[in-house]
Coordinates of C-alpha atoms and ligand atoms in Angstrom, one line a residue:
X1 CA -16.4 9.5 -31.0
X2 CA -14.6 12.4 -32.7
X3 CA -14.0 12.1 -36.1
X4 CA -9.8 12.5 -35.7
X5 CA -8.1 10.2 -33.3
X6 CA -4.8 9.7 -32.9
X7 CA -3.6 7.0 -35.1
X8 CA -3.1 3.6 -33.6
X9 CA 0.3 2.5 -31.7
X10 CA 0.6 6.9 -31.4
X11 CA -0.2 8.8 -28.3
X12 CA -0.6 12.3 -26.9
X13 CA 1.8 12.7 -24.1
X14 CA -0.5 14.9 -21.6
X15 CA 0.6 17.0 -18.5
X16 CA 1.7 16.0 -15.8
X17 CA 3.1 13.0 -17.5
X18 CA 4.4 14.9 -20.3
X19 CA 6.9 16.6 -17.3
X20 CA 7.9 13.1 -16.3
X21 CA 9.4 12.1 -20.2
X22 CA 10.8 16.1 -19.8
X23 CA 13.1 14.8 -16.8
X24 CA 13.3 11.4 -17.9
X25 CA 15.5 12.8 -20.9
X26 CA 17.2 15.8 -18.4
X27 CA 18.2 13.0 -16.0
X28 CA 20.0 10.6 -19.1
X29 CA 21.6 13.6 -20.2
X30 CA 22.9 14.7 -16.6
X31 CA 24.3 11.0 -16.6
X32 CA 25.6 10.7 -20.0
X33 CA 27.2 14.2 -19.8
X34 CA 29.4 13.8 -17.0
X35 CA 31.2 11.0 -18.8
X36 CA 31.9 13.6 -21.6
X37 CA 29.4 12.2 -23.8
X38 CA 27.9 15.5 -26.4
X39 CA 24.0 15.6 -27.6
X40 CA 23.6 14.8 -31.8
X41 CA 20.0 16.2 -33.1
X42 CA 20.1 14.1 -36.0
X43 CA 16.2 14.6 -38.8
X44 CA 13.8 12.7 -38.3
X45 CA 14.0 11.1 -41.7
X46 CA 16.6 10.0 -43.4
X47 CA 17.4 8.6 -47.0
X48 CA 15.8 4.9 -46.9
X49 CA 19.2 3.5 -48.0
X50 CA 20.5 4.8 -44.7
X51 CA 18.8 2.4 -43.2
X52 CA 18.5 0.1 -45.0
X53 CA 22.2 -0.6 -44.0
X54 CA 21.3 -1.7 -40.6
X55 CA 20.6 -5.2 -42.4
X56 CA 18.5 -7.1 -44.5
X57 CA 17.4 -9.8 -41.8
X58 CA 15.9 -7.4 -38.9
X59 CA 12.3 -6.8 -39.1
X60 CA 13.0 -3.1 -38.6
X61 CA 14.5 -2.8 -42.1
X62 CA 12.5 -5.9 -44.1
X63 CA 8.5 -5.2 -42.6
X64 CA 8.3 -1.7 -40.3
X65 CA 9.8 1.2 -42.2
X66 CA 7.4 4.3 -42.5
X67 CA 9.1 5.2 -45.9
X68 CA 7.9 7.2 -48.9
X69 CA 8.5 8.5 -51.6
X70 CA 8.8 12.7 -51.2
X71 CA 7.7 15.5 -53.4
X72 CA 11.1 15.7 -54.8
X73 CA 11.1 11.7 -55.8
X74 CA 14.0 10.7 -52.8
X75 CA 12.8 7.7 -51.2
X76 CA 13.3 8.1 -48.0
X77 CA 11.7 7.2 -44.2
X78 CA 11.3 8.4 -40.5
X79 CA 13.9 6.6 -38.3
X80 CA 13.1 3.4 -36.9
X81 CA 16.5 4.1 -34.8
X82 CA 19.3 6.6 -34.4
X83 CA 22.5 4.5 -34.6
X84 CA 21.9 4.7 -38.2
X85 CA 22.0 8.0 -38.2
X86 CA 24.5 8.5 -35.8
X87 CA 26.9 6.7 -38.6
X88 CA 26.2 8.7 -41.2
X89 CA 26.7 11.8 -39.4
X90 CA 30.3 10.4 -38.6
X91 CA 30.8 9.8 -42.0
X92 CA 29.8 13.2 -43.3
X93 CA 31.0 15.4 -40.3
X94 CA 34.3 13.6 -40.1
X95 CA 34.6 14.3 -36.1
X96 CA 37.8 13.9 -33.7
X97 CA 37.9 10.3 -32.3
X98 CA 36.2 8.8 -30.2
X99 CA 33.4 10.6 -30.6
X100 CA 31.0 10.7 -27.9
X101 CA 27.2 11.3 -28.6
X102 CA 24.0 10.9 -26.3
X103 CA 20.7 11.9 -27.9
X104 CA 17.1 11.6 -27.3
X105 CA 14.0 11.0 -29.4
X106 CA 10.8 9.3 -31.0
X107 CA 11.5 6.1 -33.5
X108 CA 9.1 5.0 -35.9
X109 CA 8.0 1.7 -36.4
X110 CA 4.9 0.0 -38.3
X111 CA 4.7 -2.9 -35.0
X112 CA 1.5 -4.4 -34.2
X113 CA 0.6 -2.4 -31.3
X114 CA 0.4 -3.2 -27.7
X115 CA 1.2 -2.4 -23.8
X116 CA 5.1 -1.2 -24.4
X117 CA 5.1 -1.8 -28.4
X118 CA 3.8 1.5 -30.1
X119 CA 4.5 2.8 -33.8
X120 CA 6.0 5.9 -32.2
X121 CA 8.2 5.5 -29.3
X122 CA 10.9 7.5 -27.9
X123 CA 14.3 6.5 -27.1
X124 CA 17.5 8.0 -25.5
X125 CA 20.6 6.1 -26.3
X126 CA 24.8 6.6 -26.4
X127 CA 27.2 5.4 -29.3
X128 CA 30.9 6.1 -29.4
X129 CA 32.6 5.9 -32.6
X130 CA 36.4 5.1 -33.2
X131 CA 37.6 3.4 -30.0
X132 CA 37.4 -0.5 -29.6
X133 CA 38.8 -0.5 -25.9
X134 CA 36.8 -3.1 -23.4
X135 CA 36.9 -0.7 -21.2
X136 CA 34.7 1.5 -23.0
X137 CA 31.9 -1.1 -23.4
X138 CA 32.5 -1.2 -19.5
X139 CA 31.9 3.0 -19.7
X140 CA 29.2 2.5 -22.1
X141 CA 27.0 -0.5 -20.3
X142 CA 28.1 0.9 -16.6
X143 CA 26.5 4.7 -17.4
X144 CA 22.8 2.7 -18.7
X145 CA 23.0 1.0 -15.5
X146 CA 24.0 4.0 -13.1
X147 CA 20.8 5.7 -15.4
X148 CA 18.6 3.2 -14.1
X149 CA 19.6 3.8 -10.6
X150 CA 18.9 6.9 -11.1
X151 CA 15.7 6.6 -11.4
X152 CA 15.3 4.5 -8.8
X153 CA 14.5 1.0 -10.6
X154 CA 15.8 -1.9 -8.9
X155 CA 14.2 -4.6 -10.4
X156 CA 16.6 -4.3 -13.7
X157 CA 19.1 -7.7 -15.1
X158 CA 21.8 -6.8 -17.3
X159 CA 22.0 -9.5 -19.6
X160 CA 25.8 -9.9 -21.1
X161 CA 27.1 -12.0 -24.4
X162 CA 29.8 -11.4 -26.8
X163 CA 29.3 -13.0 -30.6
X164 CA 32.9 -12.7 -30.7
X165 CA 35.2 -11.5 -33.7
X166 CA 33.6 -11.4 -37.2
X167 CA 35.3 -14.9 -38.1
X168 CA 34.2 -16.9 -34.9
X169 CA 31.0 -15.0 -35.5
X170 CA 30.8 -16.3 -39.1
X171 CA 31.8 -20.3 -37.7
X172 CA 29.3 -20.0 -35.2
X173 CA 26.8 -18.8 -37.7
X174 CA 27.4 -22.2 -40.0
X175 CA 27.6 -24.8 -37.0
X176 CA 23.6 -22.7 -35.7
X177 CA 23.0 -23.2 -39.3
X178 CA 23.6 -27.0 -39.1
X179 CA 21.6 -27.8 -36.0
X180 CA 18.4 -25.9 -37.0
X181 CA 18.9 -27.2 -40.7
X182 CA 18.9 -31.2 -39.3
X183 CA 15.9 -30.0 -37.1
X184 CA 14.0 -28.3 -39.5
X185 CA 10.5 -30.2 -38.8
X186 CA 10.9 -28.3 -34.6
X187 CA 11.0 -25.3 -35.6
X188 CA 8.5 -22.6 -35.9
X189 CA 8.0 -21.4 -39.8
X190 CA 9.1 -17.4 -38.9
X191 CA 12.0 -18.7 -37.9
X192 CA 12.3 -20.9 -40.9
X193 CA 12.2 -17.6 -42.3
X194 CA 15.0 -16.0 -40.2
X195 CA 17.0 -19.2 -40.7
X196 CA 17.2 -18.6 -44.3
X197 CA 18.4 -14.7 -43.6
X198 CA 20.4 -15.0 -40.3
X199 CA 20.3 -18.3 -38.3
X200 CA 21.6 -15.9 -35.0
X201 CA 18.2 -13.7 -35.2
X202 CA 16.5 -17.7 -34.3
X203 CA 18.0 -17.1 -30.9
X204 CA 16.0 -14.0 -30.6
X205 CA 12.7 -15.8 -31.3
X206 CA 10.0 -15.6 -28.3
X207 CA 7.9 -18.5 -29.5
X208 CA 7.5 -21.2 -27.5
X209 CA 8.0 -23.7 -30.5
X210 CA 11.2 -23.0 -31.2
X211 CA 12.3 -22.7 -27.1
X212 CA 13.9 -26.4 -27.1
X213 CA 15.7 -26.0 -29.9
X214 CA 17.3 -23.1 -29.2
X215 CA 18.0 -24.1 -25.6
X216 CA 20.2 -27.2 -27.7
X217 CA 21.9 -24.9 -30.2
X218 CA 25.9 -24.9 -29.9
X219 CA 27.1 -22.3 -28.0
X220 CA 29.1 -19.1 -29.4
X221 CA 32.0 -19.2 -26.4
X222 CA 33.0 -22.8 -28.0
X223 CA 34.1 -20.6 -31.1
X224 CA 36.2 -17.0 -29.7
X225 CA 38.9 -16.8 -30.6
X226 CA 42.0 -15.5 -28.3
X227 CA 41.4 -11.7 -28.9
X228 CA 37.2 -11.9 -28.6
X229 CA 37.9 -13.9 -25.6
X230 CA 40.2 -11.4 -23.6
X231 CA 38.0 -8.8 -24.9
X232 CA 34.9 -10.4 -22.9
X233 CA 36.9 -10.8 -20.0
X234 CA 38.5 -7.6 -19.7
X235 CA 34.6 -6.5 -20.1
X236 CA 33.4 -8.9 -17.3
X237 CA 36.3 -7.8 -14.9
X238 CA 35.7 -4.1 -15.5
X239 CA 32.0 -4.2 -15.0
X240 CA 32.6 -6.1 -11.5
X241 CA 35.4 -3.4 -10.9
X242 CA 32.6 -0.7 -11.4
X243 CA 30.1 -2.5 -9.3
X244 CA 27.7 -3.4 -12.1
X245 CA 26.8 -6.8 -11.7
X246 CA 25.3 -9.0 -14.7
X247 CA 24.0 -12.5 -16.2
X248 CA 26.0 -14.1 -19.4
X249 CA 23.4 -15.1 -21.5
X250 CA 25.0 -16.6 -24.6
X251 CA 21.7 -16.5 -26.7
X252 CA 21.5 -12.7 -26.6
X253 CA 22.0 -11.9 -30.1
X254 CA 20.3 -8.9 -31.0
X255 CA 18.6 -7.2 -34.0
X256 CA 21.6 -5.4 -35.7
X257 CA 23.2 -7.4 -38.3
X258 CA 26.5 -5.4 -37.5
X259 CA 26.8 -6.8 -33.9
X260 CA 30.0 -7.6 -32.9
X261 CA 31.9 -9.0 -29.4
X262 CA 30.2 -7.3 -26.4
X263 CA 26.2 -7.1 -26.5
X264 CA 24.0 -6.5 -23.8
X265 CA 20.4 -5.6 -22.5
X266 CA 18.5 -4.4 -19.5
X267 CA 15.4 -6.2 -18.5
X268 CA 12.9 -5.0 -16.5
X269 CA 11.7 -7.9 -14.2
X270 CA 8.3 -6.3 -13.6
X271 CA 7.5 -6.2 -17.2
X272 CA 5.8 -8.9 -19.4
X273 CA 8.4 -11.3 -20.4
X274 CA 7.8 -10.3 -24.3
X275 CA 8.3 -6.8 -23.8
X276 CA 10.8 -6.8 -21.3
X277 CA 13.9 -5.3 -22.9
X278 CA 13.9 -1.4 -21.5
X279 CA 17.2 -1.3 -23.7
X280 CA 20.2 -2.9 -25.0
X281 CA 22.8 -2.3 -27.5
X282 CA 26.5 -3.6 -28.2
X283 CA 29.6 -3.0 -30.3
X284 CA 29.5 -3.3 -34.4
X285 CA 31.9 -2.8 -36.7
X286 CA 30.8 -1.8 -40.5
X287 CA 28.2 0.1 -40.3
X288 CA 30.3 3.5 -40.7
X289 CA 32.3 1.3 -43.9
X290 CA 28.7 0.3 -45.1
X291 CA 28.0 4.2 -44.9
X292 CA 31.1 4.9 -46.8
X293 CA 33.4 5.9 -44.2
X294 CA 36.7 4.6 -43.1
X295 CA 36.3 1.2 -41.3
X296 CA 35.7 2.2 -37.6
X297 CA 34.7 0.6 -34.1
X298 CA 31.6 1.3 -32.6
X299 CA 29.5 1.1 -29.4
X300 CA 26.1 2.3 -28.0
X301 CA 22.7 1.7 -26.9
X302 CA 19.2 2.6 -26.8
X303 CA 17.1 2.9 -24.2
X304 CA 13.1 2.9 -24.6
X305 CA 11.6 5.5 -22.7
X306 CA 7.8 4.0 -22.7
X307 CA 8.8 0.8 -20.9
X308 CA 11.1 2.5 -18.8
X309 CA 8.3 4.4 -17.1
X310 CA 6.0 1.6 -17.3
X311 CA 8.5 -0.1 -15.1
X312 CA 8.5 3.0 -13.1
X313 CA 5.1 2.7 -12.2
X314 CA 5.5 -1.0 -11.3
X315 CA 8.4 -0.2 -8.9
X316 CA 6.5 3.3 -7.5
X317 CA 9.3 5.2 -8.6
X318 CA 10.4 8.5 -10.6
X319 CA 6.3 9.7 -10.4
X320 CA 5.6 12.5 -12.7
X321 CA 7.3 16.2 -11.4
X322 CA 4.0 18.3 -10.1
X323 CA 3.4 20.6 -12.6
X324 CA 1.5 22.5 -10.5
X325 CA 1.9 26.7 -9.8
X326 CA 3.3 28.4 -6.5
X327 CA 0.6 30.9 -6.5
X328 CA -2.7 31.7 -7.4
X329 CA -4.4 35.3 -7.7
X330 CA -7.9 35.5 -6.4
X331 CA -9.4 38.9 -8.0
X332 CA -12.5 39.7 -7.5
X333 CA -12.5 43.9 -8.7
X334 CA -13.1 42.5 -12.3
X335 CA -9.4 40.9 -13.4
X336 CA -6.7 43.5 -13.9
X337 CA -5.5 44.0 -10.9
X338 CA -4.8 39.6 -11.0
X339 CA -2.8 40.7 -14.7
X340 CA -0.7 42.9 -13.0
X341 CA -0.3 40.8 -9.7
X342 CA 1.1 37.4 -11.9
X343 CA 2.9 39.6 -14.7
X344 CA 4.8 40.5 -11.9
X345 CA 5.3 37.2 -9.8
X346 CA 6.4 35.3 -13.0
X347 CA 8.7 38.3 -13.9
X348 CA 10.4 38.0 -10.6
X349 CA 10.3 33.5 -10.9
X350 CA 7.5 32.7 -9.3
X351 CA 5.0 30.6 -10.6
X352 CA 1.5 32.2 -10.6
X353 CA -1.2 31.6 -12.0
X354 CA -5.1 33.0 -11.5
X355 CA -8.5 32.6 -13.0
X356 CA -10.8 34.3 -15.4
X357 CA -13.8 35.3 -16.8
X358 CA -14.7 37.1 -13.2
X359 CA -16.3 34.4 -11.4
X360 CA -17.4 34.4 -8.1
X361 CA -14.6 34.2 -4.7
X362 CA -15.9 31.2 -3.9
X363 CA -15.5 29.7 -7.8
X364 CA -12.3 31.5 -8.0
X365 CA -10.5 29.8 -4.3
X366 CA -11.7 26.4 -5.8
X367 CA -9.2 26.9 -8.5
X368 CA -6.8 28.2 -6.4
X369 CA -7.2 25.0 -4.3
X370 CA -6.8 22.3 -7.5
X371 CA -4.0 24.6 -9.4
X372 CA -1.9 23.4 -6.4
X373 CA -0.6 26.4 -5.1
X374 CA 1.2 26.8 -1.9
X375 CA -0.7 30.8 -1.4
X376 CA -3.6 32.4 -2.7
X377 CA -3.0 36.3 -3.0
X378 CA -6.5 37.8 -3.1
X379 CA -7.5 41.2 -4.3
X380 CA -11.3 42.6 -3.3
X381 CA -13.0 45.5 -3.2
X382 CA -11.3 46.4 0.3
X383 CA -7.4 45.2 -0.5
X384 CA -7.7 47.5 -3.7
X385 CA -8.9 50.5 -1.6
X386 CA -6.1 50.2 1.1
X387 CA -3.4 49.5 -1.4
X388 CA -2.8 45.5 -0.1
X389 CA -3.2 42.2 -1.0
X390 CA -4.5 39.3 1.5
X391 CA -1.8 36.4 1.7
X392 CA -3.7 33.1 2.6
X393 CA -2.0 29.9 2.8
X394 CA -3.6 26.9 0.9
X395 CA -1.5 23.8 2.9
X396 CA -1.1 23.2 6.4
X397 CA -1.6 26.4 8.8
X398 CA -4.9 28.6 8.0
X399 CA -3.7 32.6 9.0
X400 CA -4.0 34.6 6.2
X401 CA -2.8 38.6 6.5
X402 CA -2.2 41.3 4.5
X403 CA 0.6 42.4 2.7
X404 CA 1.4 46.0 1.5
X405 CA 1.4 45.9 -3.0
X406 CA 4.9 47.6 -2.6
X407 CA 6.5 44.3 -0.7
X408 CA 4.2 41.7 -2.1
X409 CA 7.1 40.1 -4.0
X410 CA 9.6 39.6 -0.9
X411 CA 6.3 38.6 1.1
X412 CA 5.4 36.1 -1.1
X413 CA 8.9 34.7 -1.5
X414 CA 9.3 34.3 2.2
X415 CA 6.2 32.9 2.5
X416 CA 7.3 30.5 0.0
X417 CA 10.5 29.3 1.4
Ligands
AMP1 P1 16.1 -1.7 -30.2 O1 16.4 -0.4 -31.0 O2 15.1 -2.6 -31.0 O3 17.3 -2.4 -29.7 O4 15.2 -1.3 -29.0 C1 15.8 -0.6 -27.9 C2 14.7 -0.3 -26.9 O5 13.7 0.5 -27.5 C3 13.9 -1.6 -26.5 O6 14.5 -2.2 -25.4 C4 12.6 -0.9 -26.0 O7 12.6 -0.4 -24.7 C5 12.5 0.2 -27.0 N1 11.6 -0.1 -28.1 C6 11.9 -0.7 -29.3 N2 10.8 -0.9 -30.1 C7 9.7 -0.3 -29.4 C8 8.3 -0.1 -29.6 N3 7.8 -0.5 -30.8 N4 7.6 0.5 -28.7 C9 8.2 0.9 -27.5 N5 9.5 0.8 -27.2 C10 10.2 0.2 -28.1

C-alpha cells in the first residue's frame, strides 16, 4: 500500500478515460451552444453564505458542505453545485436578459461514498436567468434530452412535475403536512426529520418505510392554480411539439428549496434505482432576491457526468476516444535521428510518437505495435546512410518501402489517409 491514496469518494481520472469526460463536456457544449447558450467559469469556492441560500432543508446545505474557515478568517466552501453560483454572478455582473450560461465542472460533497455517489463529482448543467416563458423550460429540458441522444443513450425517462406557483406550492405544503402529521407512527424517523424542515423533501425519500405513505399523500395538481396550470400545459404541449416524450410524476420534488412550477429529471433505466438520476433541475424563483438581486425567473439543470458514463457502459455506447498516436519512430542509430523525425511530424499535425533509452528493433516495434499507431517509420544504420526512412504499416496490409527524408511528411500523410 502506498502511504498517499486518494481520498475516499475522490478519483484519478486516467487516460483513455480521461479523453472520454474531455468529449463528454465538448459534446454538451456543442449542444448547448447552438441554442445560444455562453460558458460561465465560476471559483471553485464560494462564500459559505452563498450557499447556504440554496436552503436550510437539503442535505447539501445542512450535512455535506466542505467549508472552512480561510487564512484570512472568510468562512467559506467548495461548491456543492453551480446554480448557486450562477446567481450570484447575475447579481454582481448585472447581465442583459435572459441570460444564457452552460458550464462544466467538479462539485463537492461530503456523501457516503458509493458506485455513482463520490465526494467529488463533475457536472455540466444550463440555467437561464430572467425569462419565465414555458417555452423555455421546453428549450431548457428538450436540449438535456437531445444531449443524451447524443451520446447515444436510449435507455433514459424524463420524469415531469410542476409544484405550481409559490401559493399553491405553500397549500400543498400544509395539506402534505397534515397527512404525514396524522401518520406520524408510518413513517421513517429521517423523514420525521425532513417533515419538520420541508414536508415536500418526504416525497424524495428512497426508504422503503416511508413508500406507502407517500404513494397516499394528496397530490400537488389538486392545488394549481389557473396560471401554474397553463404553464404546465404549455410545457407538456411544447415538449411533444419537439418530440421529447416524458412521464408526469407528481412526487418529483427535488432538493432546491427555491423550486418552483416546472421540475424534471432524467433517469437512467440501467442504473440502480437509488442512483438513478443522471440529472434534473427546474425553474425557481428567489434565489437571485435571496442573493440580493432584483426578483428574477430562473431555469437550469445539472447533469452528472459519472453516472452518465456509467450508463454509457451499460448501453455500450460513447467508449472512450483512442488516445492513441498516428505514428511511431523506430530508431535504432542511437535516438536523434527519431527527435528530429517526430519534432517534425507533430510540427506538421501528425501524431508521433517513438521510444527511448536505445533499445533493441525488436523492443522498439513492440512499442510501436501497443502505442497504436497506424505506421512505423524506421531509421537504421542503412536508411541513415542512403538518406531514407522505411514506411511499414502496423494494421492490415504488411509492404513496407522506403521513403526519401525530403518527402517523408507528404508520404506519411498519404499513407495516412
Ligand atoms: P443535483 O445537483 O443534486 O440535482 O444532482 C444533479 C446530478 O448530479 C445527479 O442527477 C447526479 O447525476 C449528479 N450527482 C449529484 N450528486 C452526486 C454525487 N455525490 N456523485 C456523483 N454524481 C452526483
Amino acid at each position: 500500500m502506498p502511504e498517499f491514496q486518494t481520498s475516499p469518494g475522490m478519483r484519478d481520472i486516467l487516460p483513455p478515460e480521461s479523453g472520454r469526460w474531455r468529449r463528454f463536456v465538448e459534446v454538451f457544449a456543442e449542444v448547448v451552444e447552438s441554442a445560444g447558450y455562453g460558458q460561465i467559469i465560476p471559483p471553485l469556492l464560494e462564500d459559505l453564505g452563498v450557499f447556504q441560500r440554496i436552503g436550510d432543508a437539503t442535505d447539501v446545505v445542512t450535512k455535506e458542505m466542505y467549508d472552512f474557515v480561510d487564512k484570512g478568517g472568510r468562512h467559506v466552501s467548495l461548491r456543492p453545485e453551480l446554480t448557486a453560483s450562477v446567481c450570484r454572478g447575475f447579481v454582481q455582473h448585472r447581465p442583459l436578459t435572459p441570460w444564457k450560461v452552460w458550464y462544466a465542472g467538479s462539485q463537492f460533497r461530503y456523501e457516503k461514498p458509493q458506485r455513482g455517489r463520490y465526494r467529488q463529482f463533475d457536472q455540466v448543467g444550463v440555467e437561464v436567468l430572467g425569462a419565465d416563458d414555458p417555452l423555455l423550460d421546453v428549450e431548457v429540458i428538450a436540449l438535456g434530452w437531445d444531449f443524451y441522444q447524443r451520446l447515444g443513450l436510449t435507455q433514459v425517462r424524463l420524469l415531469l412535475n410542476s409544484l405550481g406557483e409559490p401559493g399553491d406550492r405553500a397549500r400543498y405544503v400544509e395539506a402534505l403536512r397534515g397527512h404525514f402529521e396524522s401518520n406520524l407512527d408510518a413513517l421513517s424517523p429521517e423523514s420525521r426529520i425532513t417533515l419538520a424542515k420541508n414536508p415536500l423533501r418526504v416525497l424524495d425519500s428512497k426508504r422503503e418505510t416511508d413508500a406507502p405513505l407517500v404513494a397516499a399523500a394528496p397530490r400537488i395538481a389538486e392545488f394549481y392554480s389557473d396560471e401554474a396550470a397553463a404553464h404546465f400545459e404549455a410545457v407538456q404541449t411544447g415538449l411533444r411539439a419537439v418530440g421529447v416524450p416524458f412521464v408526469i410524476d407528481s412526487s418529483l420534488v427535488r432538493g432546491l428549496d427555491y423550486y418552483r412550477r416546472t421540475t424534471f429529471e432524467y433517469q437512467g433505466l440501467t442504473l440502480d434505482s437509488a442512483q438513478n438520476a443522471l440529472g434534473g433541475g427546474g425553474r425557481y424563483d428567489g434565489l437571485v432576491e435571496s442573493l440580493g438581486g432584483p426578483a428574477t425567473a430562473g431555469i437550469g439543470f445539472a447533469l452528472g457526468l459519472d453516472r452518465t458514463l456509467l450508463a454509457c457502459d451499460d448501453e455500450g455506447v460513447f467508449p472512450a476516444p483512442s488516445a492513441g498516436v498516428d505514428v511511431f519512430v523506430v530508431d535504432t542509430t542511437g535516438g536523434s535521428e527519431a527527435l528530429d523525425i517526430t519534432t517534425a511530424l507533430r510540427r506538421a499535425g501528425i501524431r508521433a510518437d517513438r521510444a527511448y533509452e536505445g533499445r533493441s528493433m525488436k523492443s522498439q516495434m513492440k512499442v510501436a505495435d501497443r502505442s497504436g499507431a497506424a505506421i512505423a517509420l524506421i531509421v537504421g544504420t542503412d536508411e541513415l546512410a542512403q538518406g531514407v526512412v522505411t514506411l511499414r504499416p502496423l494494421r492490415g496490409e504488411d509492404r513496407q518501402y522506403p521513403v526519401p527524408r525530403a518527402e517523408l511528411i507528404e508520404s506519411v500523410e498519404k499513407a495516412l489517409t
